[in-house]
Coordinates of C-alpha atoms and ligand atoms in Angstrom, one line a residue:
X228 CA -40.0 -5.9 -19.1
X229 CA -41.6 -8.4 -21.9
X230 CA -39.1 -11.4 -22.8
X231 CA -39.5 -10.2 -26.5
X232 CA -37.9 -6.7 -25.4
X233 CA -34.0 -6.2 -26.3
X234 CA -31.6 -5.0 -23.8
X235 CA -30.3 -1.7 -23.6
X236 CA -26.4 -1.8 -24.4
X237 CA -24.1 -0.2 -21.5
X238 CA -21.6 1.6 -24.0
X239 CA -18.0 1.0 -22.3
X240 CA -16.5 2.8 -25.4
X241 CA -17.6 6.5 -25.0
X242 CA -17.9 6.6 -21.2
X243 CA -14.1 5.0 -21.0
X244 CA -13.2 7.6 -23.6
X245 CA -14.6 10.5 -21.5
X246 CA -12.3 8.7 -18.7
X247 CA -9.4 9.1 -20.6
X248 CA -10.0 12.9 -21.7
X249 CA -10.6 13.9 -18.8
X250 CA -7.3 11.7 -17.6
X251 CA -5.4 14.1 -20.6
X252 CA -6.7 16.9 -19.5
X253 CA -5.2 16.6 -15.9
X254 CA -1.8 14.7 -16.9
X255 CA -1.2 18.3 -19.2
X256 CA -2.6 20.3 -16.3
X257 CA 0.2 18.3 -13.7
X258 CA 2.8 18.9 -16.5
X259 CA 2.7 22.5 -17.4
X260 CA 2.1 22.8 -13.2
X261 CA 4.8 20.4 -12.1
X262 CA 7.5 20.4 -15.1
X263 CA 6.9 16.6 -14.9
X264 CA 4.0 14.1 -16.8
X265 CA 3.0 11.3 -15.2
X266 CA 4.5 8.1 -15.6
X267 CA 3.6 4.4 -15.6
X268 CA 6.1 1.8 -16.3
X269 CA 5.0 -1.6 -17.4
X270 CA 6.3 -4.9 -16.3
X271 CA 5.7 -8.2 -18.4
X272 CA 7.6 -11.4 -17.5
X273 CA 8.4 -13.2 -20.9
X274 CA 6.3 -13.0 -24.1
X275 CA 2.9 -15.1 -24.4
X276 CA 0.9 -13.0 -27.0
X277 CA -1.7 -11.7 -25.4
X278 CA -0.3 -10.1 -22.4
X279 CA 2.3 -8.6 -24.6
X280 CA -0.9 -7.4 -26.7
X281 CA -2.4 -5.4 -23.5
X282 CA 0.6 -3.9 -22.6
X283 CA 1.0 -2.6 -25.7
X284 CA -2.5 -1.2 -26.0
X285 CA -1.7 0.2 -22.5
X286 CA 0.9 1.8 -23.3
X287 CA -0.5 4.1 -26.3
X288 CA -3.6 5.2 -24.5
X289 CA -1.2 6.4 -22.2
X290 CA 1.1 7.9 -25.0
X291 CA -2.5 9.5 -26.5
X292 CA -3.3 10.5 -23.1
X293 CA 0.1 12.4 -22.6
X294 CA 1.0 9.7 -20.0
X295 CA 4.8 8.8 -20.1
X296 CA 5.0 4.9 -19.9
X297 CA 8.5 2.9 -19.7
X298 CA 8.7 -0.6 -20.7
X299 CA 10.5 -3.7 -18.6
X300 CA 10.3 -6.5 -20.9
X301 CA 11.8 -9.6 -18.3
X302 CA 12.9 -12.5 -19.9
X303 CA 10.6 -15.6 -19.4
X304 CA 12.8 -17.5 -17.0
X305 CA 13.0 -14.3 -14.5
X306 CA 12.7 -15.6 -10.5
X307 CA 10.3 -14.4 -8.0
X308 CA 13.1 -12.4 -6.6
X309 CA 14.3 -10.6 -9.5
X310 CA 11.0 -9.5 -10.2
X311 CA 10.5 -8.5 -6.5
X312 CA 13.8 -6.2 -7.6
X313 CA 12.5 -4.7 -10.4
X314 CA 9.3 -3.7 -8.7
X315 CA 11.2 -2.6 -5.7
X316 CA 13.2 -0.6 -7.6
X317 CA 10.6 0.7 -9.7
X318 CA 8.6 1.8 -6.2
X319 CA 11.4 3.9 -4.9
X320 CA 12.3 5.3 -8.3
X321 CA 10.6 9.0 -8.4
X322 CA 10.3 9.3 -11.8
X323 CA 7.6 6.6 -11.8
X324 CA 4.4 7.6 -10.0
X325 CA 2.5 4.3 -11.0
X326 CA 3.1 0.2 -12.0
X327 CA 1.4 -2.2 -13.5
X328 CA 2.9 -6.1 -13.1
X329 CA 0.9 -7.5 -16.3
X330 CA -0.5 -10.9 -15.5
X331 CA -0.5 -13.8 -15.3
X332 CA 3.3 -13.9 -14.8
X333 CA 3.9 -17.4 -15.6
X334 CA 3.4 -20.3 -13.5
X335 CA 7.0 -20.1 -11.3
X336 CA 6.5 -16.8 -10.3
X337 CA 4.7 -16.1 -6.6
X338 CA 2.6 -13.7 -8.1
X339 CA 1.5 -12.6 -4.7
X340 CA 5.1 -11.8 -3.7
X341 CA 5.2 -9.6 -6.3
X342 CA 2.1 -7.8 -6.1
X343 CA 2.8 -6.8 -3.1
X344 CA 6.2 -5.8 -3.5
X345 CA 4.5 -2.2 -5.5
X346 CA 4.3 0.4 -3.3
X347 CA 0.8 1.2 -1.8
X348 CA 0.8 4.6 -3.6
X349 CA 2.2 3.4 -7.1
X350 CA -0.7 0.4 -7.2
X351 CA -2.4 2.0 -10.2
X352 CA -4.1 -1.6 -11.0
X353 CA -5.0 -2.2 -7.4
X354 CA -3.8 -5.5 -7.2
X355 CA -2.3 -5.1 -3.4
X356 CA -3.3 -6.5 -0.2
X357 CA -3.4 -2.8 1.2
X358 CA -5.3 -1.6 -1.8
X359 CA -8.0 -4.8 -1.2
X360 CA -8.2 -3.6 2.0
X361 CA -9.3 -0.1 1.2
X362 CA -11.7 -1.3 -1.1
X363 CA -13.3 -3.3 1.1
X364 CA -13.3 -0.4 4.2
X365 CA -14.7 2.2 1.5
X366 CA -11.6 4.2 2.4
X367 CA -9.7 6.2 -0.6
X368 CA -7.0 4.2 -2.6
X369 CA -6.7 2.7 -5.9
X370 CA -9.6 0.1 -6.9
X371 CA -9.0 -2.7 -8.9
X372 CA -9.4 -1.3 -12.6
X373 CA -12.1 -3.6 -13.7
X374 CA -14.0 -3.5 -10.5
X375 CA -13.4 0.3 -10.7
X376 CA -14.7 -0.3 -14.2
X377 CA -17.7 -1.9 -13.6
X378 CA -19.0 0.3 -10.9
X379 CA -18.8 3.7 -12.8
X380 CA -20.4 1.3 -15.7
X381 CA -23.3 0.9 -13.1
X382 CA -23.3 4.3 -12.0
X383 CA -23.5 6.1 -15.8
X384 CA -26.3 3.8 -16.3
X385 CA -28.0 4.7 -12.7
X386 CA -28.3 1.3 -11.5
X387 CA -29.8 1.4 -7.9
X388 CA -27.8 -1.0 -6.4
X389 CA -29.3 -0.7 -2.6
X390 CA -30.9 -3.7 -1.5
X391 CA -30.5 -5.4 -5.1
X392 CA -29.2 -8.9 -5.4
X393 CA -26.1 -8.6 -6.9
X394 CA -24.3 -12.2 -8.1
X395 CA -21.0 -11.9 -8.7
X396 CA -19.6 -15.2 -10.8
X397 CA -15.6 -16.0 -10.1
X398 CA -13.6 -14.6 -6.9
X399 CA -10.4 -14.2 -8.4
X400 CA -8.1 -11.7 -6.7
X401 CA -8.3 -9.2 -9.3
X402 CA -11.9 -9.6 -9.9
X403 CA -14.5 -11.5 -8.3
X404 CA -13.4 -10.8 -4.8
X405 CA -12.9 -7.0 -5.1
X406 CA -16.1 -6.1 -7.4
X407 CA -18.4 -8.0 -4.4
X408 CA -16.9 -6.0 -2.0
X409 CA -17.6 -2.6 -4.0
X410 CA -21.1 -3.4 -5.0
X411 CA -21.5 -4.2 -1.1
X412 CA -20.2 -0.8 -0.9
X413 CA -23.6 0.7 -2.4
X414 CA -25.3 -1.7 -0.7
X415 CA -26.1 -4.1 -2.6
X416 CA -26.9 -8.3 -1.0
X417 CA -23.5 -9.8 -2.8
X418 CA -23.4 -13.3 -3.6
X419 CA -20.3 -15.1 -4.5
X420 CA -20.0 -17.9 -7.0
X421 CA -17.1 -20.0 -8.0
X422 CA -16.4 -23.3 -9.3
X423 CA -17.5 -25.0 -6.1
X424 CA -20.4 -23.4 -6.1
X425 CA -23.6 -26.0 -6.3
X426 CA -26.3 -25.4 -8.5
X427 CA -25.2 -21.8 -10.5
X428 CA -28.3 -21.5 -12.0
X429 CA -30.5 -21.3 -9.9
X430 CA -28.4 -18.8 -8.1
X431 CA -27.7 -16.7 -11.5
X432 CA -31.6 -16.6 -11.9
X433 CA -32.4 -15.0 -8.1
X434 CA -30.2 -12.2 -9.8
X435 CA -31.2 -8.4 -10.7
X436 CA -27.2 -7.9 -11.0
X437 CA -25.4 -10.4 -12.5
X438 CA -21.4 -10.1 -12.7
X439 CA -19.8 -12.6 -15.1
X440 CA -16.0 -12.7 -14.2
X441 CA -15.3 -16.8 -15.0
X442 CA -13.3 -16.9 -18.0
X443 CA -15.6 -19.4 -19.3
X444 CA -17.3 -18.6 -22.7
X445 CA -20.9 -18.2 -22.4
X446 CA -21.3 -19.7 -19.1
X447 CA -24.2 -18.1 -18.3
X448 CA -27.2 -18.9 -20.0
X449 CA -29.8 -16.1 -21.2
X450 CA -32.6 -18.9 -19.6
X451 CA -31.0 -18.0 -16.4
X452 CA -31.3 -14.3 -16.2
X453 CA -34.4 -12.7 -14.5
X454 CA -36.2 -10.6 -16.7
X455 CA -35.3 -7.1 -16.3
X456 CA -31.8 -7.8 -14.7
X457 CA -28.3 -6.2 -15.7
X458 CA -25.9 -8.0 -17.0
X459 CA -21.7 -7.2 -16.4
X460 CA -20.2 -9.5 -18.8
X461 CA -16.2 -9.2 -18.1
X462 CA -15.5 -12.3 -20.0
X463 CA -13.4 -12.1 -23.6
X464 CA -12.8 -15.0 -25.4
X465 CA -11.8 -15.4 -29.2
X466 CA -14.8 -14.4 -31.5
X467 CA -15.6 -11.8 -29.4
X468 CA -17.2 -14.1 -27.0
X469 CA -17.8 -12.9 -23.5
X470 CA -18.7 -15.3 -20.3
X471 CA -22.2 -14.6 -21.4
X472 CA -24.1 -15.7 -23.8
X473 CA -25.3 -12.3 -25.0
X474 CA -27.8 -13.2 -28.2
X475 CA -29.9 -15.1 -25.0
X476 CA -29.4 -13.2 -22.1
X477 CA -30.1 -9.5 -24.0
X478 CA -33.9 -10.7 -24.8
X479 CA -34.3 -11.0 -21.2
X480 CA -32.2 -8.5 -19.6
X481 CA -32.6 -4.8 -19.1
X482 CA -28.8 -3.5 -19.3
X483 CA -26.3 -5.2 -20.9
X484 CA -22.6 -4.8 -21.5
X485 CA -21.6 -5.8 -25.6
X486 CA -18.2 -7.4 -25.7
X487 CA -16.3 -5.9 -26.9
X488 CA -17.0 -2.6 -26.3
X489 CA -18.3 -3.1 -22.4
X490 CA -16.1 -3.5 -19.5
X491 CA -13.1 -4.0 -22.0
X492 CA -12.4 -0.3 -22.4
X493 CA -12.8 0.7 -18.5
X494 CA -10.3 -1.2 -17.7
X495 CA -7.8 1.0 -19.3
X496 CA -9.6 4.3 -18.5
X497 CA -9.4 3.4 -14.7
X498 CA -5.9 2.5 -15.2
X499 CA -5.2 5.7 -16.5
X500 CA -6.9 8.0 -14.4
X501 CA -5.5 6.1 -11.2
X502 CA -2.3 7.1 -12.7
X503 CA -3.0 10.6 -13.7
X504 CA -4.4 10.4 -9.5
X505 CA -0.8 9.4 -8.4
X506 CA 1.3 11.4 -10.3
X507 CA -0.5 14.3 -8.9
X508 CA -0.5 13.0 -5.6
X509 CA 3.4 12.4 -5.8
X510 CA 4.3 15.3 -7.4
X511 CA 2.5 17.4 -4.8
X512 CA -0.3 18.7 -6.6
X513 CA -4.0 19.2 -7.7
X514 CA -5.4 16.0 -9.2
X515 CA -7.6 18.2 -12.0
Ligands
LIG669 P1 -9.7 -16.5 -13.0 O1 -8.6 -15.9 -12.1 O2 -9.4 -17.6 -13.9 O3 -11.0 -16.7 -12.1 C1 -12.1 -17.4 -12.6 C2 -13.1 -17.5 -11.5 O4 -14.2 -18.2 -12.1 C3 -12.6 -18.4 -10.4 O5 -13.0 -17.8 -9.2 C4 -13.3 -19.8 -10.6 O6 -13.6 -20.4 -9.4 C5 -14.6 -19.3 -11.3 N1 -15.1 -20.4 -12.2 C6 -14.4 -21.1 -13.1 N2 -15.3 -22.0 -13.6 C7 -16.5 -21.9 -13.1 C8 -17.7 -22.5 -13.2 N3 -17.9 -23.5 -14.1 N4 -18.7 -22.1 -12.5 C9 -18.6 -21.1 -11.6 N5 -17.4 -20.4 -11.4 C10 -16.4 -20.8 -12.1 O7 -10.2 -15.3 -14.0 P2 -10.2 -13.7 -13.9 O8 -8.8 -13.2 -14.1 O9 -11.0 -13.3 -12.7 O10 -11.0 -13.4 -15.2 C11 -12.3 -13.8 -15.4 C12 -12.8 -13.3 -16.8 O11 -12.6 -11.9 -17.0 C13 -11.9 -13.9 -18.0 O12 -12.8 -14.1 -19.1 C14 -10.9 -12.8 -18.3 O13 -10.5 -12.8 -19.7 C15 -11.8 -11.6 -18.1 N6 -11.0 -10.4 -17.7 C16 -11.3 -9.3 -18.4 C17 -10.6 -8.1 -18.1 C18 -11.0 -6.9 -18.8 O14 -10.2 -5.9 -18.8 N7 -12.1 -6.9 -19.5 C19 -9.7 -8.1 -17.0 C20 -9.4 -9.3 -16.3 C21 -10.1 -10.4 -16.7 P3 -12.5 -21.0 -8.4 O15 -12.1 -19.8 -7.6 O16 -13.3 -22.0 -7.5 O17 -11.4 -21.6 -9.2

């Protein structure tokens, strides 16, 4: 591809809104079946703005969706161990089929603790240990949502990923770590950078994948991407700023993901659908 050519945009918007209808469909399929619509409850640890933004976004795709959601607002100063109990009790409670902890949780909370206090079949946001584990054996469970995200991204878009050099910027937990391990899955050669990591560039520009996850706003440089590469931008900053810089890295790449409008919106498709998967699964039915 010429430098002078423009990116096509990968269009999170309509394939995450196919996601979700086809996530209604089957929620209304498991409730005229089962007498019972799937439920996620919501967990947020005290009130910083954008978090409680999310959540609430969460929560009416899942009402337009016909997903039940209840709410557990905790009070900022809740302990580890209270909100251990909350998800314990939310993980034996049969009425909820999935949870999602919103993070971060603050800085006193062991957010690891309470990860891993959801139950293995409830972790609709795939932020367990055991649900890592899958991931990273190919085995079924629930993925990550913005790994999960990024991958059916790839796939709508038919990106051959075999043998491709895929870069993935951050390792976070809930990100970095678990999208390497899936693209390694389709056999792509992963790379991992962080903020150790010496000379980024040069690594960014071996790319024909390139997976921002960094939190940093435009981070990576359009000078740095190889002509004719795709680029997964999972950055949002104010200004709809991504951890891209997208006006320079679009000239040169051949996929790239807008933001907003990219891997935004498949977070909270895969979200859904893993719920509308559990429900069924729980309530001893067909998941379609
Ligand atoms: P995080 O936990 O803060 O992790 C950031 C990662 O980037 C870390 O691994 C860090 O390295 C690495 N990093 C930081 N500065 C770097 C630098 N200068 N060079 C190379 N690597 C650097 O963030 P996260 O939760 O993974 O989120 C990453 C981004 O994705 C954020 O912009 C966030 O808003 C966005 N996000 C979007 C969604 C969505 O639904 N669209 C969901 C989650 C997150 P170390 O490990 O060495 O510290």
């Amino acid at each position: 591809m010429s430098q002078s050519q423009i990116a096509q945009l990968m269009d999170g918007t309509s394939l995450a809104r196919r996601i979700v209808e086809e996530a209604a469909v089957t929620a209304a399929n498991i409730s005229r079946r089962t007498g019972t619509s799937p439920c996620l409850a919501t967990v947020l640890v005290g009130e910083d703005p954008a978090s409680v933004t999310y959540v609430r976004m969460k929560r009416a795709r899942c009402a337009k969706a016909g997903i039940r959601s209840r709410h557990f607002a905790l009070p900022a100063a809740t302990t580890t161990a209270e909100l251990v109990d909350t998800l314990t009790d939310l993980s034996g409670d049969p009425d909820v089929h999935g949870i999602l902890l919103q993070h971060p949780c603050g800085p006193h909370i062991d957010e690891r603790a309470a990860f891993e206090a959801i139950a293995p079949e409830k972790d609709v946001d795939g932020v367990t240990m055991r649900s890592f584990a899958e991931m990273s054996f190919s085995r079924p469970g629930f993925v990550s949502c913005t790994p999960g995200g990024i991958m059916r991204l790839l796939a709508e878009y038919d990106v051959d990923l075999a043998g491709r050099h895929a870069v993935v910027v951050g390792r976070s937990a809930i990100l970095g770590k678990p999208v390497g391990v899936l693209l390694l899955a389709k056999d792509a050669t992963v790379t991992y950078c962080h903020s150790r990591t010496a000379d980024l560039s040069a690594i960014v520009r071996e790319a024909d994948v390139v997976v921002a996850a960094v939190g940093r706003p435009r981070l990576i440089r359009g000078a740095d991407i190889k002509p004719g590469a795709v680029v997964i931008d999972a950055g949002y900053h104010p200004g709809n700023v991504g951890d891209v810089d997208f006006d320079t890295a679009r000239t040169r790449a051949r996929l790239i993901t807008p933001v907003p409008g990219g891997v935004g919106p498949m977070t909270i498709a895969v979200l859904l659908a893993q719920t509308v998967q559990a429900a069924a699964e729980q309530l001893g039915t067909e998941h379609r």
